[in-house]
mmCIF file of C-alpha atoms in Angstrom:
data_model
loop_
_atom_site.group_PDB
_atom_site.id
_atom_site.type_symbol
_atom_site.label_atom_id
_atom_site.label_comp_id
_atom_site.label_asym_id
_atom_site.label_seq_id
_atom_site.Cartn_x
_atom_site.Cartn_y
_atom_site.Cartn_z
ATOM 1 C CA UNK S 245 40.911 106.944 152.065
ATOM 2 C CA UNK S 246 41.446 106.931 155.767
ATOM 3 C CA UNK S 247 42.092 109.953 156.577
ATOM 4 C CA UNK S 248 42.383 113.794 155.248
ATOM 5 C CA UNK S 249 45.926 114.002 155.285
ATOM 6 C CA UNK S 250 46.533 110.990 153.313
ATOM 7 C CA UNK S 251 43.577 112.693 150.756
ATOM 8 C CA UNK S 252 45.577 115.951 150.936
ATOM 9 C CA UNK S 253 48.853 113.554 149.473
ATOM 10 C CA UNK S 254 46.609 111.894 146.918
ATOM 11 C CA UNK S 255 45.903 115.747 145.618
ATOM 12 C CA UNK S 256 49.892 116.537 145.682
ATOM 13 C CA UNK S 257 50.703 113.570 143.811
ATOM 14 C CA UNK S 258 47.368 114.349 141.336
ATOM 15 C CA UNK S 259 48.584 117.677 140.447
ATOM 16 C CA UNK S 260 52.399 116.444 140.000
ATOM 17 C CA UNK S 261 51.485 113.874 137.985
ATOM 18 C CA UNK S 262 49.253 116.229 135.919
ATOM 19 C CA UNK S 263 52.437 118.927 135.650
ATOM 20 C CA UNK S 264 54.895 115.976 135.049
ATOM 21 C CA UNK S 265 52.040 115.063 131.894
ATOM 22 C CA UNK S 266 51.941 118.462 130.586
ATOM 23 C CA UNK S 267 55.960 119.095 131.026
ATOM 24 C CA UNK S 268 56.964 115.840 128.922
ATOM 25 C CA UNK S 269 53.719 114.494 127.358
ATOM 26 C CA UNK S 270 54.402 110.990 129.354
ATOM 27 C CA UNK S 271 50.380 108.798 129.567
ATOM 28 C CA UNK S 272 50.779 107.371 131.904
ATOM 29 C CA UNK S 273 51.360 109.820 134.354
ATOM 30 C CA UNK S 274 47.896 111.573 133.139
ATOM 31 C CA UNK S 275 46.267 107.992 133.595
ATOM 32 C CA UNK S 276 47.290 107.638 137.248
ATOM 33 C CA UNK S 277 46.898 110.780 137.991
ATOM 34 C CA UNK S 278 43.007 110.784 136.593
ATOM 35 C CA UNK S 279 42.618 107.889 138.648
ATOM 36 C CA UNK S 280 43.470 109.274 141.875
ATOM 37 C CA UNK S 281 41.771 112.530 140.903
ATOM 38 C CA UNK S 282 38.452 110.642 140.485
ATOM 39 C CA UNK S 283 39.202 108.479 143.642
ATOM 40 C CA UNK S 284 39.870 111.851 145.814
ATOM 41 C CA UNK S 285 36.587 113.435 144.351
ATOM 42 C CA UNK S 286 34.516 110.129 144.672
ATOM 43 C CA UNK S 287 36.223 108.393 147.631
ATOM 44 C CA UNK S 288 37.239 110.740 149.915
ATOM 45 C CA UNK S 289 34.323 111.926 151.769
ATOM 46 C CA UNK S 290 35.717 115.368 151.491
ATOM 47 C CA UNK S 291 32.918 116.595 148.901
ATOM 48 C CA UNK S 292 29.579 116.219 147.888
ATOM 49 C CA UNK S 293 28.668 115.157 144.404
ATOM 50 C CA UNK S 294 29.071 118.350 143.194
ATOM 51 C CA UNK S 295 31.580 119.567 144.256
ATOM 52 C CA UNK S 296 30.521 121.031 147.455
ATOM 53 C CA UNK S 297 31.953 120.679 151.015
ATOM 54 C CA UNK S 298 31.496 121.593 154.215
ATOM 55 C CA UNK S 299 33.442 121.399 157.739
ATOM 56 C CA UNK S 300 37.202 120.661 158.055
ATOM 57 C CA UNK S 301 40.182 122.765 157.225
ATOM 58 C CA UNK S 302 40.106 124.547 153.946
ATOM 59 C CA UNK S 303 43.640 123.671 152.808
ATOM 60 C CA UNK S 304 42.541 120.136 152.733
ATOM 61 C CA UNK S 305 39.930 121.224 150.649
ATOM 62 C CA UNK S 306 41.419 123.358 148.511
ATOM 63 C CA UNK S 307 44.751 121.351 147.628
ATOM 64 C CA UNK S 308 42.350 118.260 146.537
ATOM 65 C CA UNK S 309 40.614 120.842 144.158
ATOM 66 C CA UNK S 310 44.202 122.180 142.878
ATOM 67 C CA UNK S 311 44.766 118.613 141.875
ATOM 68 C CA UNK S 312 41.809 118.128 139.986
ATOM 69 C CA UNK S 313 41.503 121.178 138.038
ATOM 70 C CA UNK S 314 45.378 120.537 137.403
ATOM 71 C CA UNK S 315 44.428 117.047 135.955
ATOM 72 C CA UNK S 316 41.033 118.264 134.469
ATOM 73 C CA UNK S 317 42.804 121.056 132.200
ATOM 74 C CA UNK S 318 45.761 118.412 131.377
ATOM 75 C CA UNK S 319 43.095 115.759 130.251
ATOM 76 C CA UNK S 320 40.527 118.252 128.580
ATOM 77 C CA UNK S 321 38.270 116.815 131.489
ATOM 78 C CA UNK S 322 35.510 119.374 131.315
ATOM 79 C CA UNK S 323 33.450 117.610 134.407
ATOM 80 C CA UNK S 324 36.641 117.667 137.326
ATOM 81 C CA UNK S 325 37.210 121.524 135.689
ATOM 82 C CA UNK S 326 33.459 121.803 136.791
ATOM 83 C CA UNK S 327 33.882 119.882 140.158
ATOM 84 C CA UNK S 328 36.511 122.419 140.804
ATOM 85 C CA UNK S 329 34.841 125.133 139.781
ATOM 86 C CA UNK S 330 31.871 124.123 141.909
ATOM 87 C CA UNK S 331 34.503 123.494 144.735
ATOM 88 C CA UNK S 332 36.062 127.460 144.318
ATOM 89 C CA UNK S 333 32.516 128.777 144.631
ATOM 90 C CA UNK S 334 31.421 127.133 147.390
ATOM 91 C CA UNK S 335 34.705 127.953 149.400
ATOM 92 C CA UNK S 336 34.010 132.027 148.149
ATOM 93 C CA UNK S 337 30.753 131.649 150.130
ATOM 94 C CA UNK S 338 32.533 130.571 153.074
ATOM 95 C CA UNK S 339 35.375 133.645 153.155
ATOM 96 C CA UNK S 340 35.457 136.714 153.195
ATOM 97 C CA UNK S 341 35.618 137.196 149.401
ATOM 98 C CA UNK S 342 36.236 141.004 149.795
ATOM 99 C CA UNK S 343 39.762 141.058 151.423
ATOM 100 C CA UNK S 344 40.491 137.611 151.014
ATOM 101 C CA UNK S 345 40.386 135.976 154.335
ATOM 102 C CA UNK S 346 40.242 132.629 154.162
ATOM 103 C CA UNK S 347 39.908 130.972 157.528
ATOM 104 C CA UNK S 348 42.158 128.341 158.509
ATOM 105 C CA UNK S 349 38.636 125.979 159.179
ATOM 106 C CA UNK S 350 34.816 125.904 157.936
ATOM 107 C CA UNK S 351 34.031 127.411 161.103
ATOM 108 C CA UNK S 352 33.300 130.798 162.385
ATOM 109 C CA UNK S 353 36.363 133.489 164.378
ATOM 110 C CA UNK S 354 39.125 131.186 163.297
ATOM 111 C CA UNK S 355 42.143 132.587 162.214
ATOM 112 C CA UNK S 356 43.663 132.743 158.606
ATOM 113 C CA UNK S 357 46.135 130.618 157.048
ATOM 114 C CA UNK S 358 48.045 131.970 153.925
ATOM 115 C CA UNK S 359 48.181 128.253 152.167
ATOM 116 C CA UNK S 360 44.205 128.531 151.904
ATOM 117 C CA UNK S 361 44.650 132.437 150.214
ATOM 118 C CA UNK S 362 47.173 131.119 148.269
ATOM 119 C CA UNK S 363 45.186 128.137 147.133
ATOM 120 C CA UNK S 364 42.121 130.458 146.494
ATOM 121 C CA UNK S 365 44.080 133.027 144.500
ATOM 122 C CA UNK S 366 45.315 129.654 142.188
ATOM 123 C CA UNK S 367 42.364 128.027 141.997
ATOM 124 C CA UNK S 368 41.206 131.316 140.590
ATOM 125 C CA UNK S 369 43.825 131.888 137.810
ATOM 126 C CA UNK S 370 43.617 128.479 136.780
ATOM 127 C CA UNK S 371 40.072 128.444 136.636
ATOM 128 C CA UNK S 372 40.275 131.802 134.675
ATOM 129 C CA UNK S 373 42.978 130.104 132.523
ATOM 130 C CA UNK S 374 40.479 127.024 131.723
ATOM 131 C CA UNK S 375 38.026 129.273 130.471
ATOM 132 C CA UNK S 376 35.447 128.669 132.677
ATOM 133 C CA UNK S 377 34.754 132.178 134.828
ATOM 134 C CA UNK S 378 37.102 135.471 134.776
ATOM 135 C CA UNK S 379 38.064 135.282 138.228
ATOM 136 C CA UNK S 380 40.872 138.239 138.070
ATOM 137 C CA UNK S 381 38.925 140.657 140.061
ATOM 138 C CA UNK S 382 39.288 137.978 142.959
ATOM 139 C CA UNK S 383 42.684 137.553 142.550
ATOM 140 C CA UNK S 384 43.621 141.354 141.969
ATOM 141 C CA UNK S 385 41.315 141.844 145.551
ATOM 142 C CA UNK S 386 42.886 138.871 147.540
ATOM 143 C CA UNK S 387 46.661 139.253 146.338
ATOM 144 C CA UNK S 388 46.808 143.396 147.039
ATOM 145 C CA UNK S 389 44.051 142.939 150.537
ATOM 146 C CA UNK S 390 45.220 139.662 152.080
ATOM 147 C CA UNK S 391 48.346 137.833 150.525
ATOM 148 C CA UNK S 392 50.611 140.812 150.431
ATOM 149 C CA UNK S 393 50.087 141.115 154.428
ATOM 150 C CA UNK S 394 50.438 137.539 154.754
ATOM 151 C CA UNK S 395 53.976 138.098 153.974
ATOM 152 C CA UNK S 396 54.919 140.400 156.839
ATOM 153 C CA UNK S 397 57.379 138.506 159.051
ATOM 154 C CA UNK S 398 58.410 141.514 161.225
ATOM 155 C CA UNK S 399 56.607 144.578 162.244
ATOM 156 C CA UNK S 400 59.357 146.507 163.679
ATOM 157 C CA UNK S 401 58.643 149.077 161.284
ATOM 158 C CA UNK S 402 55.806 150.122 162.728
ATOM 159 C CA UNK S 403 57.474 151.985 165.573
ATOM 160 C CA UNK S 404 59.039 154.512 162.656
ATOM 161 C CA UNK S 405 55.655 155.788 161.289
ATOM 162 C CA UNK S 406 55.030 158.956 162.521
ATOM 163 C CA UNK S 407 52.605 160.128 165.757
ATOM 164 C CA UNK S 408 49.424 160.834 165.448
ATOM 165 C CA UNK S 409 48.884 164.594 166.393
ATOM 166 C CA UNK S 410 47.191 164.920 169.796
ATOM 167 C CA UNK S 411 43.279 164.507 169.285
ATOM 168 C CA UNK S 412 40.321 167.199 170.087
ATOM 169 C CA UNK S 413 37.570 166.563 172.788
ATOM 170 C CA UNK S 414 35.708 165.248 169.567
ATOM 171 C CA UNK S 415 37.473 162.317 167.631
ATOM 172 C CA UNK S 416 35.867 163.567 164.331
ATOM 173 C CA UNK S 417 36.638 166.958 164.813
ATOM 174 C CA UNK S 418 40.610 165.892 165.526
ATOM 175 C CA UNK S 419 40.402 163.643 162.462
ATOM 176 C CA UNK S 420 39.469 166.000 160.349
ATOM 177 C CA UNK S 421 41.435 168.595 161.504
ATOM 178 C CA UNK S 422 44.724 166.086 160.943
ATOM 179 C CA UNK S 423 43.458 165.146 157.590
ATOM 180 C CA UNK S 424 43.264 168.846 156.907
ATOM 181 C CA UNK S 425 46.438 169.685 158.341
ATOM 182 C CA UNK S 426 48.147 166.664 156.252
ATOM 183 C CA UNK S 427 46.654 168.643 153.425
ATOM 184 C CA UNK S 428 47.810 171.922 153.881
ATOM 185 C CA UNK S 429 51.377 170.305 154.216
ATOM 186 C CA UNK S 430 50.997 168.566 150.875
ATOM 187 C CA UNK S 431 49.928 170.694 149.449
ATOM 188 C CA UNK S 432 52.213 173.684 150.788
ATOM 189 C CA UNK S 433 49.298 176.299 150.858
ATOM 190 C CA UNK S 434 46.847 177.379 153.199
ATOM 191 C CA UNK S 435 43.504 177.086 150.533
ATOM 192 C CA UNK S 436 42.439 173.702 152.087
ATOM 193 C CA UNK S 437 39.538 174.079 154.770
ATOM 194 C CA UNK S 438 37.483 171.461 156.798
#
């Protein structure tokens, strides 16, 4: 394939081809789109046997990966599910798999690009769905820690929260007296001590 935006098309028209199979139970759309599935995973250069990669941008990882698990679980193809799988793991190792962050490149202090958080968070449903790993703790983690900021288009709102009270000579002194201080106003009574 020459190049990794024409291998990022092949995956769109694999997993398409998979859906349209699923939606209307039409061969030969599950034919075609195993055979570009197994020509992105064997062809490409984008992965090792296994399923591993390394270097490049992660979206044009992760979409190729989409499209094969897509067509695995639409074909009862139990190695591309494990290709995929493989493919999820070895992108966890290479983000931060607490939050979510998902660089937009294999490469360290690059910035994050919501189409590879959103690709992580399907690949882990589906995956989950297929039967091969309960991935819901990554997906509860990434969706509430990464995704959900993602979203923000606008801070403007930031300017409304309210001051922070004016800090001691000792910043952990003035933080907890403010968390203290929060208290006693929650709380409406004066039995809360630092």
């Amino acid at each position: 394939l020459p190049n990794s935006w024409c291998q990022m098309g092949f995956a769109w028209t694999v997993m398409g081809l998979a859906q349209f199979h699923k939606a209307t139970g039409y061969e030969p759309a599950l034919t075609l789109s195993g055979k570009l599935a197994r020509c992105v995973r064997d062809k490409s250069g984008l992965f090792g046997p296994d399923g591993r990669w390394s270097g490049g941008h992660f979206h044009g990882h992760l979409y190729p990966l989409l499209g094969m698990l897509e067509y695995g679980a639409a074909a009862n193809d139990s190695v591309m599910i494990q290709f995929a799988k493989t493919g999820y793991e070895c992108a966890k190792a290479k983000m931060n798999p607490v939050v979510g962050y998902v660089g937009e490149l294999d490469a360290p202090n690059v910035f994050s690009e919501t189409c590879g958080v959103a690709d992580m968070i399907a690949l882990a449903l589906k995956l989950t769905q297929a039967g091969v790993g309960d991935y819901w703790d990554d997906v509860d983690r990434w969706t509430r820690n990464q995704f959900a900021e993602n979203q923000l288009t606008s801070c403007g709102w930031v300017s409304g929260l309210p001051k922070p009270r004016p800090s001691a000579s000792d910043p952990q002194e003035s933080s907890n007296a403010y968390a203290v201080g929060q208290l006693k106003e929650l709380l409406g009574r004066n039995q809360v001590s630092a």
